[in-house]
PDB file of C-alpha atoms and ligand atoms in Angstrom:
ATOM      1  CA  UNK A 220     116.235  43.817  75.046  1.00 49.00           C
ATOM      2  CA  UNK A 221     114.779  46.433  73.439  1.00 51.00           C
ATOM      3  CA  UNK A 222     112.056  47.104  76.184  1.00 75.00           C
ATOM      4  CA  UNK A 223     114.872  47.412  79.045  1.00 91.00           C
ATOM      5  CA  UNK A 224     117.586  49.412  76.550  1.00 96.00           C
ATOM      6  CA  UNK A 225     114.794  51.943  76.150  1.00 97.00           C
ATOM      7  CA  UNK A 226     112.742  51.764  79.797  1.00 97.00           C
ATOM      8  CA  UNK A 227     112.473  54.459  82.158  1.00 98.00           C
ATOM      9  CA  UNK A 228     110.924  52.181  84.554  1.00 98.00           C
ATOM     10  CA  UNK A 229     111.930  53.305  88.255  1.00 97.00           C
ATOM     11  CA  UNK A 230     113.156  56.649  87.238  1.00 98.00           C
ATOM     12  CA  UNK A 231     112.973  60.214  88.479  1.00 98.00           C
ATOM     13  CA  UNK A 232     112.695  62.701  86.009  1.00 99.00           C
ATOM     14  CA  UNK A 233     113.133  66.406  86.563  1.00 99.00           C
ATOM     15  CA  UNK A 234     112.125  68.889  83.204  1.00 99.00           C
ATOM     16  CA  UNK A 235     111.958  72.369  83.827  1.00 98.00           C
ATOM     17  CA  UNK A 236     109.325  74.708  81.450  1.00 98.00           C
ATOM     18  CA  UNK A 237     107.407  71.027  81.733  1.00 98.00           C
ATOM     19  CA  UNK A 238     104.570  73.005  81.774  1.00 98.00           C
ATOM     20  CA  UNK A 239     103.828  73.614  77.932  1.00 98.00           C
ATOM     21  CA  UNK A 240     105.149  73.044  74.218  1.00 98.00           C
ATOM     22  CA  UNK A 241     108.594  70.696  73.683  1.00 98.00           C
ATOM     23  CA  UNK A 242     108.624  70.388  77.734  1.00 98.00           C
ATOM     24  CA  UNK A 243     105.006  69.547  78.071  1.00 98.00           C
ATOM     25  CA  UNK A 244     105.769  66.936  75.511  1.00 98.00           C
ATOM     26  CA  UNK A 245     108.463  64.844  76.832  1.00 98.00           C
ATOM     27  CA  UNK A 246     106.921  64.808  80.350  1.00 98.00           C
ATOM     28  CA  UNK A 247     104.223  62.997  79.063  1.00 98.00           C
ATOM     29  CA  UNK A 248     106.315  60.653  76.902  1.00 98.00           C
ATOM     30  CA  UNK A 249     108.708  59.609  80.076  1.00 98.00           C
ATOM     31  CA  UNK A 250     105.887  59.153  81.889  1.00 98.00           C
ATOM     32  CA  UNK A 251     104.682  56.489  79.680  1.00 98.00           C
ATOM     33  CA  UNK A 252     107.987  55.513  79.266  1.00 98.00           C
ATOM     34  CA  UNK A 253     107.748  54.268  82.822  1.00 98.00           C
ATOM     35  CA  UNK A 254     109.477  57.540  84.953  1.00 98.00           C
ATOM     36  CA  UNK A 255     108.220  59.809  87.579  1.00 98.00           C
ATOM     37  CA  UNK A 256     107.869  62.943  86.655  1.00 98.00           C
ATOM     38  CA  UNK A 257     108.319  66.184  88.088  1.00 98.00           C
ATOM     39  CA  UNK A 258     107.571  69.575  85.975  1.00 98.00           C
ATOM     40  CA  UNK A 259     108.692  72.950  86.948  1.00 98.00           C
ATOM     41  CA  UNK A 260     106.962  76.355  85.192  1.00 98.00           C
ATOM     42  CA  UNK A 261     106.334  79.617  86.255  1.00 98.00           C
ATOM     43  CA  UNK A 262     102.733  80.559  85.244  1.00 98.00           C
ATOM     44  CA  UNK A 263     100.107  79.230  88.126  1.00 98.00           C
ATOM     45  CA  UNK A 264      97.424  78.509  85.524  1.00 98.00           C
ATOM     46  CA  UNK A 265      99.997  76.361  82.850  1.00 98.00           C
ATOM     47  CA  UNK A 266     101.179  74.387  86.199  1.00 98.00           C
ATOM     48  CA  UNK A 267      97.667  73.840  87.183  1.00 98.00           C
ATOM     49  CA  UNK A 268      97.144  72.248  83.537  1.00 98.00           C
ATOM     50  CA  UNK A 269      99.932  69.851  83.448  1.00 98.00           C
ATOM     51  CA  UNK A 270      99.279  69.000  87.124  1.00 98.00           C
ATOM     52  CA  UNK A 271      96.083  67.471  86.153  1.00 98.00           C
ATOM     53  CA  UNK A 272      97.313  66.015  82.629  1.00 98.00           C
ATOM     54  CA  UNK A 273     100.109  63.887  84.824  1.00 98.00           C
ATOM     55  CA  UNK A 274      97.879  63.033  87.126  1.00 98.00           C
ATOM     56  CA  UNK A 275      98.553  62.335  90.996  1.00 98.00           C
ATOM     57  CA  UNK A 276     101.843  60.443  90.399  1.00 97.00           C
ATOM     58  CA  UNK A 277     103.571  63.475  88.957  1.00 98.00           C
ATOM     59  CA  UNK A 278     105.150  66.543  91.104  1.00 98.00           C
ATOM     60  CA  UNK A 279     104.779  70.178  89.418  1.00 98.00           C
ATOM     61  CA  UNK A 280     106.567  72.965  91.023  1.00 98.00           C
ATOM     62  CA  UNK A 281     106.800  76.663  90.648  1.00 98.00           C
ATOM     63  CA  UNK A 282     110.165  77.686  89.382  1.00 98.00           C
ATOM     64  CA  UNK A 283     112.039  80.865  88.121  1.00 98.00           C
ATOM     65  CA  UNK A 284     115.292  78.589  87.149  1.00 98.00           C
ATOM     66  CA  UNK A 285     117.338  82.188  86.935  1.00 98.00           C
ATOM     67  CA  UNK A 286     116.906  82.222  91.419  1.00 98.00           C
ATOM     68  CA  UNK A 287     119.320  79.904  92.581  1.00 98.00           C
ATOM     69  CA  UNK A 288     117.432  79.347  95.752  1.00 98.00           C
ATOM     70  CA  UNK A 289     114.320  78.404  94.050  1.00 98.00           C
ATOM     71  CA  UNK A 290     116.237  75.698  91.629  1.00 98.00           C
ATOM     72  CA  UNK A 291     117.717  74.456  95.360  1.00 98.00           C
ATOM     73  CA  UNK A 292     114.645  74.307  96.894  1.00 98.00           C
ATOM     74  CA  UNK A 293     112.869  72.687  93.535  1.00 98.00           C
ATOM     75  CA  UNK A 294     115.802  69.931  93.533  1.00 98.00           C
ATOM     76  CA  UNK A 295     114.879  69.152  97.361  1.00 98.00           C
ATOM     77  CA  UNK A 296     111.106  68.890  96.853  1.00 98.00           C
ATOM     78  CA  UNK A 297     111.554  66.238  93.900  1.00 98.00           C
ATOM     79  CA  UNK A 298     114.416  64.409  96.459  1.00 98.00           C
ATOM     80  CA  UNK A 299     111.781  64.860  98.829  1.00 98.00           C
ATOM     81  CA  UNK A 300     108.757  63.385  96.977  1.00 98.00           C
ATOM     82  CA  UNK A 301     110.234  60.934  94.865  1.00 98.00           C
ATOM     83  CA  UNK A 302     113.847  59.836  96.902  1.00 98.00           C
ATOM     84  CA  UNK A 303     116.153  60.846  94.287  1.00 98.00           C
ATOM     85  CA  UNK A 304     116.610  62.334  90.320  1.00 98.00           C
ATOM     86  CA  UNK A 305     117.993  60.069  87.874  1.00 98.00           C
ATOM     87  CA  UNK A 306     117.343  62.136  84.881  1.00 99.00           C
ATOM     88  CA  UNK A 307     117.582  66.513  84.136  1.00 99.00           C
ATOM     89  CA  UNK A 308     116.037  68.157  81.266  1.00 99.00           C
ATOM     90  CA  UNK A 309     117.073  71.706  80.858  1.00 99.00           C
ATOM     91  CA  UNK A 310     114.041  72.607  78.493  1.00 98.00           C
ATOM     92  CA  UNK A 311     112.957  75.944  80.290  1.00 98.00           C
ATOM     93  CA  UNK A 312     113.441  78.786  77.905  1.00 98.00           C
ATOM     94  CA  UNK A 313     112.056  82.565  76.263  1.00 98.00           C
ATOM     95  CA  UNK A 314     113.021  84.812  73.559  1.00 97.00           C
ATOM     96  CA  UNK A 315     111.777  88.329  72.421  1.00 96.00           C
ATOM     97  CA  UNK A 316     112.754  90.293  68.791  1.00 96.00           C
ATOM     98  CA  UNK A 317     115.398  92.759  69.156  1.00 96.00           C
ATOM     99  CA  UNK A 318     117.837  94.571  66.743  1.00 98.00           C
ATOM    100  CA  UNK A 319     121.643  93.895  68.358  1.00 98.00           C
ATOM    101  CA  UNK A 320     122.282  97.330  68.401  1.00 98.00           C
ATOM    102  CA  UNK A 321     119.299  98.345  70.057  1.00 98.00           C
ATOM    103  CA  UNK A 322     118.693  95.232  72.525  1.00 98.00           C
ATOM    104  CA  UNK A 323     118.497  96.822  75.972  1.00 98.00           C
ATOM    105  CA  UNK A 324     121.075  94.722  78.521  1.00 98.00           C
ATOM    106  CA  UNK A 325     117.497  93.638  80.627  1.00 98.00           C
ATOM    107  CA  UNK A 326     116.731  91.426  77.721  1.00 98.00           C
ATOM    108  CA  UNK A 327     120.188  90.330  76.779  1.00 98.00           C
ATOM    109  CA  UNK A 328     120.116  89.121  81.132  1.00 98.00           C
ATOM    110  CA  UNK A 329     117.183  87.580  80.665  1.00 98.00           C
ATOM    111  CA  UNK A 330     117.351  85.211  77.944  1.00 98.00           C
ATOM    112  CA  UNK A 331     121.085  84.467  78.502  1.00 98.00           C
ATOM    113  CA  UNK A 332     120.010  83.573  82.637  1.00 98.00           C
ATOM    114  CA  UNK A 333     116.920  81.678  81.419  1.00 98.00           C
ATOM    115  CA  UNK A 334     118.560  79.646  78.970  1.00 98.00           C
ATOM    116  CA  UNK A 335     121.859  78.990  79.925  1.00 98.00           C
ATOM    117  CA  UNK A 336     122.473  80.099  83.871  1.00 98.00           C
ATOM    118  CA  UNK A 337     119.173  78.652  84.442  1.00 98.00           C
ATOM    119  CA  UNK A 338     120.888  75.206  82.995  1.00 99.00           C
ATOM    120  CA  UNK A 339     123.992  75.708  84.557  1.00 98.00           C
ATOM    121  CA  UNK A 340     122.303  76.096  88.202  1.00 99.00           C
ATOM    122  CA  UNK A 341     120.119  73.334  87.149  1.00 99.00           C
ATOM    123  CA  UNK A 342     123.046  70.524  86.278  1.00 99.00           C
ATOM    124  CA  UNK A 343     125.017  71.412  89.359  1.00 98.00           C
ATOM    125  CA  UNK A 344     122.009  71.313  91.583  1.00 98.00           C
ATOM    126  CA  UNK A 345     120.810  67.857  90.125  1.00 99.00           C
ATOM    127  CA  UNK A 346     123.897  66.668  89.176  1.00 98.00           C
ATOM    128  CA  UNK A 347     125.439  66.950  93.082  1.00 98.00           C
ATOM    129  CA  UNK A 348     121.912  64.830  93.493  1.00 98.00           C
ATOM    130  CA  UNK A 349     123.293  62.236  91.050  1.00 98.00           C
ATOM    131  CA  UNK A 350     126.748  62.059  91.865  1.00 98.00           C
ATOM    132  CA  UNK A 351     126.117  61.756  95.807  1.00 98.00           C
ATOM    133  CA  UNK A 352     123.473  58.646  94.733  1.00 98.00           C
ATOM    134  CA  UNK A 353     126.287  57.225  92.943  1.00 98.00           C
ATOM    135  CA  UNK A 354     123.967  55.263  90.416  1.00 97.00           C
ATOM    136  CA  UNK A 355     124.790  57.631  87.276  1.00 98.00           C
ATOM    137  CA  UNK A 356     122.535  59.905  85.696  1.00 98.00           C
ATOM    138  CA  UNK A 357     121.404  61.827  82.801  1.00 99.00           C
ATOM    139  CA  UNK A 358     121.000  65.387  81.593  1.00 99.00           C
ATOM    140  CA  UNK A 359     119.501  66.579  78.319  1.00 99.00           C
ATOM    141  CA  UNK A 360     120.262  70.263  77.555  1.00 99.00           C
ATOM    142  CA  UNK A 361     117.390  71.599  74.947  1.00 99.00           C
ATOM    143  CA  UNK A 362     119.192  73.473  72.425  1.00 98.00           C
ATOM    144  CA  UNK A 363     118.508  75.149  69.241  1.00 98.00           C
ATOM    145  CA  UNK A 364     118.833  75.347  65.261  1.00 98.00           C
ATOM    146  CA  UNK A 365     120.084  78.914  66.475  1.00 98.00           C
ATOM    147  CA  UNK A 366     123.213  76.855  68.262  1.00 98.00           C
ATOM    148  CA  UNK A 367     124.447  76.103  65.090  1.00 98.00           C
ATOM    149  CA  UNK A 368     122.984  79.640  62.713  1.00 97.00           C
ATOM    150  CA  UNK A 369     123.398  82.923  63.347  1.00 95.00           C
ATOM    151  CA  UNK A 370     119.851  84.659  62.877  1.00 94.00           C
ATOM    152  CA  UNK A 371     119.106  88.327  62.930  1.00 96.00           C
ATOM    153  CA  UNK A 372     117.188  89.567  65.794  1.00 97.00           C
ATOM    154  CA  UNK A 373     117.557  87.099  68.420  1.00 98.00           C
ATOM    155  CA  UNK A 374     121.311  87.711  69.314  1.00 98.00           C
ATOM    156  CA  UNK A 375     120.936  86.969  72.872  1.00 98.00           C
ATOM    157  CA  UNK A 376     118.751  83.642  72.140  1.00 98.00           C
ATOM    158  CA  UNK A 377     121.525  82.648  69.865  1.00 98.00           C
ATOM    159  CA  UNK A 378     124.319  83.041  72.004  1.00 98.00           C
ATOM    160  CA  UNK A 379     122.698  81.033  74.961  1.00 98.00           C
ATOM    161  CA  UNK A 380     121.551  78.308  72.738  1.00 98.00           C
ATOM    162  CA  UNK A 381     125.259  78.183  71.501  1.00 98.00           C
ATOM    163  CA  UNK A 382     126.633  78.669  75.378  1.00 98.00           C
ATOM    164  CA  UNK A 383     123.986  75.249  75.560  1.00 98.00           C
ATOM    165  CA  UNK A 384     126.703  73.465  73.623  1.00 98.00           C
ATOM    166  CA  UNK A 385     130.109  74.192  75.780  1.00 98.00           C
ATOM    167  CA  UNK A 386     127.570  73.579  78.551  1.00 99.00           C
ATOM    168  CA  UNK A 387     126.876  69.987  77.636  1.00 99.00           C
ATOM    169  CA  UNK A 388     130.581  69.678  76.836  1.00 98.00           C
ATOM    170  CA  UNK A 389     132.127  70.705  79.800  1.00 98.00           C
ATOM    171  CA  UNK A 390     129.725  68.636  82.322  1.00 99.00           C
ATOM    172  CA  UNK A 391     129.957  65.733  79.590  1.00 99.00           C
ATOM    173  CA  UNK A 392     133.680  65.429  80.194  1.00 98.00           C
ATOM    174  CA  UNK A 393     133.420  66.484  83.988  1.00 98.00           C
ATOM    175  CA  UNK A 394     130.580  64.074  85.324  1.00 98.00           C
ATOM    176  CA  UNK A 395     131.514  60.668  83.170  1.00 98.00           C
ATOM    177  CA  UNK A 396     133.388  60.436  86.224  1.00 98.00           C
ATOM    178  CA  UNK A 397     130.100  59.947  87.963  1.00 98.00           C
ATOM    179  CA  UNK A 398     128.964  58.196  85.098  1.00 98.00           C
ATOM    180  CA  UNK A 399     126.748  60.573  84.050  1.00 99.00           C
ATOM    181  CA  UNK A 400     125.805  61.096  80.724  1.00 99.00           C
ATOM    182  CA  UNK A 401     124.726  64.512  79.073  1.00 99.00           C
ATOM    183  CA  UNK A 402     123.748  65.789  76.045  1.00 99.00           C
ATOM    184  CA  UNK A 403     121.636  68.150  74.016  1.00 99.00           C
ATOM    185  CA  UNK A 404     119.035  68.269  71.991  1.00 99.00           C
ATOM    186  CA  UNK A 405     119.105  70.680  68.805  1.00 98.00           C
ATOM    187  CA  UNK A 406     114.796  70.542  68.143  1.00 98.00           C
ATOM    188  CA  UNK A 407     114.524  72.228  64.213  1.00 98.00           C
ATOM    189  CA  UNK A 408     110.641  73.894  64.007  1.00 97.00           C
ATOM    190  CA  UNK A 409     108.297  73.516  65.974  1.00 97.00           C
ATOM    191  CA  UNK A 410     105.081  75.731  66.486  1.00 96.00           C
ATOM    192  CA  UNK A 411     105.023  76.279  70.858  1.00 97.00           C
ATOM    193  CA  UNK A 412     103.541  79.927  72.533  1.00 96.00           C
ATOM    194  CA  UNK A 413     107.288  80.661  72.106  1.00 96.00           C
ATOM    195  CA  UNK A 414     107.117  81.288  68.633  1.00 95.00           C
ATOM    196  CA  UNK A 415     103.717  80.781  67.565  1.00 95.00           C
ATOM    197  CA  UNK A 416     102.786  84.160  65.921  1.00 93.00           C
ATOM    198  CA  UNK A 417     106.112  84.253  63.158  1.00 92.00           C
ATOM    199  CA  UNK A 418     105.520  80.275  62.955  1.00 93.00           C
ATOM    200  CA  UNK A 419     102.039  81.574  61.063  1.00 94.00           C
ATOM    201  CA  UNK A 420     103.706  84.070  59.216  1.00 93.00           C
ATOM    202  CA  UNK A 421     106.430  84.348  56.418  1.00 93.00           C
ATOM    203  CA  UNK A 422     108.759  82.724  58.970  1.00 92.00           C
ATOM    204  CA  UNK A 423     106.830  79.022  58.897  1.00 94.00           C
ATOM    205  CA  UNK A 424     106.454  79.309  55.531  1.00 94.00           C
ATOM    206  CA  UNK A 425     109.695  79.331  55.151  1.00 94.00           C
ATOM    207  CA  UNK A 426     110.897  77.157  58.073  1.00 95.00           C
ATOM    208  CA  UNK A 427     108.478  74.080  55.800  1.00 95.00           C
ATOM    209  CA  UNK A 428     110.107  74.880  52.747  1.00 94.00           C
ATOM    210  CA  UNK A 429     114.023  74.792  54.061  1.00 95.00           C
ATOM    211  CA  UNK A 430     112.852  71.845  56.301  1.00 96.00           C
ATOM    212  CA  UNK A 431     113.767  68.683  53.378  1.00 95.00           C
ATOM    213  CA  UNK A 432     110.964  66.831  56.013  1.00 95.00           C
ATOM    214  CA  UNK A 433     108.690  68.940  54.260  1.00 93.00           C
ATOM    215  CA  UNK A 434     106.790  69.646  57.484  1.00 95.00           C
ATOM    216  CA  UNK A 435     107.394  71.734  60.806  1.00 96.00           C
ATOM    217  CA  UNK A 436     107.887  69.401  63.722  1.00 97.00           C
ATOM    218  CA  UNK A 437     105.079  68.922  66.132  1.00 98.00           C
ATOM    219  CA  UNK A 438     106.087  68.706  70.534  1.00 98.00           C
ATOM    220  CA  UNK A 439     106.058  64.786  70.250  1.00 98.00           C
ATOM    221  CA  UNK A 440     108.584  64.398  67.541  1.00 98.00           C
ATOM    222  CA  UNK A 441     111.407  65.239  70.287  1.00 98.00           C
ATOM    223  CA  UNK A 442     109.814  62.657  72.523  1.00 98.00           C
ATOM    224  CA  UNK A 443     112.034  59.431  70.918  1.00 98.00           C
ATOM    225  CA  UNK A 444     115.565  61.566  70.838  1.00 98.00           C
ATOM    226  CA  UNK A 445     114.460  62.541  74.332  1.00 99.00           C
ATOM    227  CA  UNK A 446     113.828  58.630  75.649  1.00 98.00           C
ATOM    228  CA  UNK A 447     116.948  57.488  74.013  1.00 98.00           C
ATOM    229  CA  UNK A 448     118.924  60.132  75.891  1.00 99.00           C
ATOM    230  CA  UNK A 449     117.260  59.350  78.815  1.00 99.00           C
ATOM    231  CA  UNK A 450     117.596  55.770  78.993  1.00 98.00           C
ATOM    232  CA  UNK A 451     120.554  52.662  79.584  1.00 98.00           C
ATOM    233  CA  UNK A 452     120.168  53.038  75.218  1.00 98.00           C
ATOM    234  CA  UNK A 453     122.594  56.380  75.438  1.00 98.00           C
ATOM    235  CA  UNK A 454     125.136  54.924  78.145  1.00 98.00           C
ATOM    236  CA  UNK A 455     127.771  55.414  76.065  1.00 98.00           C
ATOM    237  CA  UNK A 456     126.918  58.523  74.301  1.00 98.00           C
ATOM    238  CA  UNK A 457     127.706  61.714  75.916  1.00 99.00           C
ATOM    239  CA  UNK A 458     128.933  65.416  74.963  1.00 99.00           C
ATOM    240  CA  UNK A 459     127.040  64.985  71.866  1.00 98.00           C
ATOM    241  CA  UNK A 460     124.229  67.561  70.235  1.00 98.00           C
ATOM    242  CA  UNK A 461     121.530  65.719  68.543  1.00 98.00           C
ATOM    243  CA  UNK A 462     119.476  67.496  65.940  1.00 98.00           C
ATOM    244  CA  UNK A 463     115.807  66.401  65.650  1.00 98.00           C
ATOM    245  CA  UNK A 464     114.888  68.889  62.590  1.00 98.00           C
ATOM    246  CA  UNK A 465     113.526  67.201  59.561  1.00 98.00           C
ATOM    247  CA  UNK A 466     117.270  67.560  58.149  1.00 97.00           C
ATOM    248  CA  UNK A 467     116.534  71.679  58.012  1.00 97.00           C
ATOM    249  CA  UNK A 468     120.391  71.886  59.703  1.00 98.00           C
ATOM    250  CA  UNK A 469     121.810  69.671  56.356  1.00 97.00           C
ATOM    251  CA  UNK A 470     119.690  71.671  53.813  1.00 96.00           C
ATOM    252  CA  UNK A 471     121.797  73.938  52.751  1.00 93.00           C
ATOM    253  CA  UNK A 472     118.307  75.152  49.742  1.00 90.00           C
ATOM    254  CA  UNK A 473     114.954  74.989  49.415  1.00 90.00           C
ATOM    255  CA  UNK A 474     114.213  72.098  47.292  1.00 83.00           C
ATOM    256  CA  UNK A 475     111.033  70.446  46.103  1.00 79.00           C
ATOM    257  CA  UNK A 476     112.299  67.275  45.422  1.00 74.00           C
ATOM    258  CA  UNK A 477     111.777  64.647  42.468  1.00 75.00           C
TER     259      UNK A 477
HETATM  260  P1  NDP B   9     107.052  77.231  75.437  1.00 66.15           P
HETATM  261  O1  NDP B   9     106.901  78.701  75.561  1.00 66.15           O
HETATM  262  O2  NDP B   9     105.852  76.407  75.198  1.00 66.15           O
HETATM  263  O3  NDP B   9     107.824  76.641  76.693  1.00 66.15           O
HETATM  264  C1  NDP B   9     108.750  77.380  77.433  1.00 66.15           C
HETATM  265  C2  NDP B   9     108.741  76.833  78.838  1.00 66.15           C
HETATM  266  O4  NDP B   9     109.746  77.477  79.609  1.00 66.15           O
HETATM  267  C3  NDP B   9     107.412  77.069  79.542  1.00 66.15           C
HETATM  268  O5  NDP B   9     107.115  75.922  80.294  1.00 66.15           O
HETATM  269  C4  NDP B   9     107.707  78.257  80.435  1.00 66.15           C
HETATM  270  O6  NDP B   9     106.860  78.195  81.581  1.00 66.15           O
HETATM  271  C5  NDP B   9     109.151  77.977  80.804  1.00 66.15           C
HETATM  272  N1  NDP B   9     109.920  79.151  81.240  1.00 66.15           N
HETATM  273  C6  NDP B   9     110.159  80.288  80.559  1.00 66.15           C
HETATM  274  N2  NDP B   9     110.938  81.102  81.295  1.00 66.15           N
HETATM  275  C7  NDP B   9     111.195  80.450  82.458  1.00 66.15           C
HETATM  276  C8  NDP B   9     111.920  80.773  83.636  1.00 66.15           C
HETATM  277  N3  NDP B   9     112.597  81.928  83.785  1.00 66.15           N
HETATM  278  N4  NDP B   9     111.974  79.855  84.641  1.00 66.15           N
HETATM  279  C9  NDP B   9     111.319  78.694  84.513  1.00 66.15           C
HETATM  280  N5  NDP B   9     110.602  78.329  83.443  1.00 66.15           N
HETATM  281  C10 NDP B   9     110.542  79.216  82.425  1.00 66.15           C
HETATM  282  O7  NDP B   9     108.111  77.039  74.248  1.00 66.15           O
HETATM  283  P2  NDP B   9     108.852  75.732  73.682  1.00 66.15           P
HETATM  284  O8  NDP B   9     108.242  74.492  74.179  1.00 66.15           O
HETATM  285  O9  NDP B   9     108.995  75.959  72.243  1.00 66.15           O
HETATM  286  O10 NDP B   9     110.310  75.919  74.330  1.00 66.15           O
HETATM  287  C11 NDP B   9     110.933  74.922  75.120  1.00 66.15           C
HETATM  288  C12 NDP B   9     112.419  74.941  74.824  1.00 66.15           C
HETATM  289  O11 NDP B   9     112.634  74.525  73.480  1.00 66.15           O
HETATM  290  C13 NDP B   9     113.068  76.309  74.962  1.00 66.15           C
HETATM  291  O12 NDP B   9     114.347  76.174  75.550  1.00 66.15           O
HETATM  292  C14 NDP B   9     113.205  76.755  73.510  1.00 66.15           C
HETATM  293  O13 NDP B   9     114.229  77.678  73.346  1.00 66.15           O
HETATM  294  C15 NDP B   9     113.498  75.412  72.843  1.00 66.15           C
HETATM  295  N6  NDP B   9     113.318  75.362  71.415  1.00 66.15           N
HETATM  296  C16 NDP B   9     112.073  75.502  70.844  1.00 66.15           C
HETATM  297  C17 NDP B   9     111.936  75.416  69.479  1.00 66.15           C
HETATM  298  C18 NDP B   9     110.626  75.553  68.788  1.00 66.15           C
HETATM  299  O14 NDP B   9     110.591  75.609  67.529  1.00 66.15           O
HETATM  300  N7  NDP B   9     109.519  75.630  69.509  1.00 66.15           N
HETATM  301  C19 NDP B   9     113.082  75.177  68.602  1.00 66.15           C
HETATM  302  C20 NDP B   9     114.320  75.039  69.300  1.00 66.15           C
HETATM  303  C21 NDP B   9     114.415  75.119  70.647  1.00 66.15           C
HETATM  304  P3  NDP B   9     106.160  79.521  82.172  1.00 66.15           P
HETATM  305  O15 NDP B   9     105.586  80.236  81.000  1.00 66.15           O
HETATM  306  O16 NDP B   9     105.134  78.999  83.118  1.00 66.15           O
HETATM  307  O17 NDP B   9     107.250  80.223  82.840  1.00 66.15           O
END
């Protein structure tokens, strides 16, 4: 029971920004989980790695998710290779420092298109895939602790990673029609290339001590909350936002404990 609940077996599994960190991560975990994978990144030399990490079975495709023609095209190729998509994870995503009242618009574009227009193009594309296949389907939107906080200095990354949440809302309700399932993610610390230089500074060190886990997270502890959403397990979840944090979101303290 517990094999089947939690099998990907026969699935097709598209994860955009599969080519590094929390992406990286849960490509390899579905793919032992028994899917088909198919990555999408930007950077030639991060596709090239992932490419040979998945091995032959696996597709990995150059995408900018903010081009709508490019997510089109992506969403054919895997249709094309693989014969269908059963599963979306909206993982691709950036950030850069800047003061609100001195964030230029250019930045404010292009973390709101990466994160969330990027996601948006990505469901409908996909999700027209899943609907016309009429077999269900799911798709796992990768929030953020900074959907539920409001930081300084990331105002655009914390308005698209709260935008993530109406997002999954809004398609939860409108696809259980098609009896497709989504939901999001909420991943607490984890050191990637997206944050890796304040991860080793004051900002880690304080991130492990709010974090009643007493760790940061590492790529593969999203990989289970990721498999469950993905699989027959989460038929009858949807709309929801999953934290997978170490508890940091309930700890309202730092606190060493007993
Ligand atoms: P990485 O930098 O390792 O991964 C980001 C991925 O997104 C890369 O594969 C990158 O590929 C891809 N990407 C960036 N911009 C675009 C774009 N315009 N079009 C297509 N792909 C793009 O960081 P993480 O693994 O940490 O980040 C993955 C997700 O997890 C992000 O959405 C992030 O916000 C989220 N997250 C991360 C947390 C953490 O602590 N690490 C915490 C909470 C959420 P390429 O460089 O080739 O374009």
């Amino acid at each position: 029971m517990g094999n089947v609940l939690f099998s990907l077996a026969g699935k097709i599994a598209l994860i955009t920004g599969g080519n590094s960190g929390l992406g990286r991560a849960m490509a390899l975990g579905f793919q032992a989980a028994g899917a088909r994978v198919a990555v999408t990144g930007r950077k030639a030399e991060k596709n090239a790695a992932i490419a040979a990490e998945l091995g032959p079975d696996a597709l990995v495709c150059a995408l900018d998710v903010r081009d709508e023609e490019a997510v089109a095209a992506t969403v054919k190729q895997v249709v094309d290779r693989f014969g269908g998509i059963h599963i979306l994870v909206n993982n691709a995503g950036n950030v850069s420092l800047q003061k609100a009242l001195e964030m230029p618009k250019t930045a404010w574009d292009d973390v709101i298109e990466t994160h969330l227009t990027g996601a948006f193009l990505c469901a409908q594309h996909a999700g027209r895939v899943m609907a016309a296949q009429g077999k269900g389907g799911k798709i796992i939107n990768i929030g953020s602790m900074y959907s539920i906080f409001g930081p300084p200095n990331v105002l655009h990354y914390a308005t698209a990673k709260t935008g993530m949440l109406g997002l999954t809302r809004g398609l939860a309700t409108e696809l259980a029609a098609h009896n497709i399932q989504v939901n999001a993610i909420l991943p607490g610390w984890i050191e990637t290339d997206l944050n890796r230089q304040r991860m080793r500074a004051a900002l880690g060190e304080h991130a492990r001590r709010k974090t009643p886990a007493r760790r940061l997270g590492v790529p593969e502890d999203l990989v289970g909350a990721a498999i469950f959403l993905a699989s027959p397990a989460s038929d009858f979840v949807t709309g929801v936002a999953l934290p997978v944090d170490g508890g940091y979101s309930v700890a309202d303290r730092y606190w060493e404990g007993p």
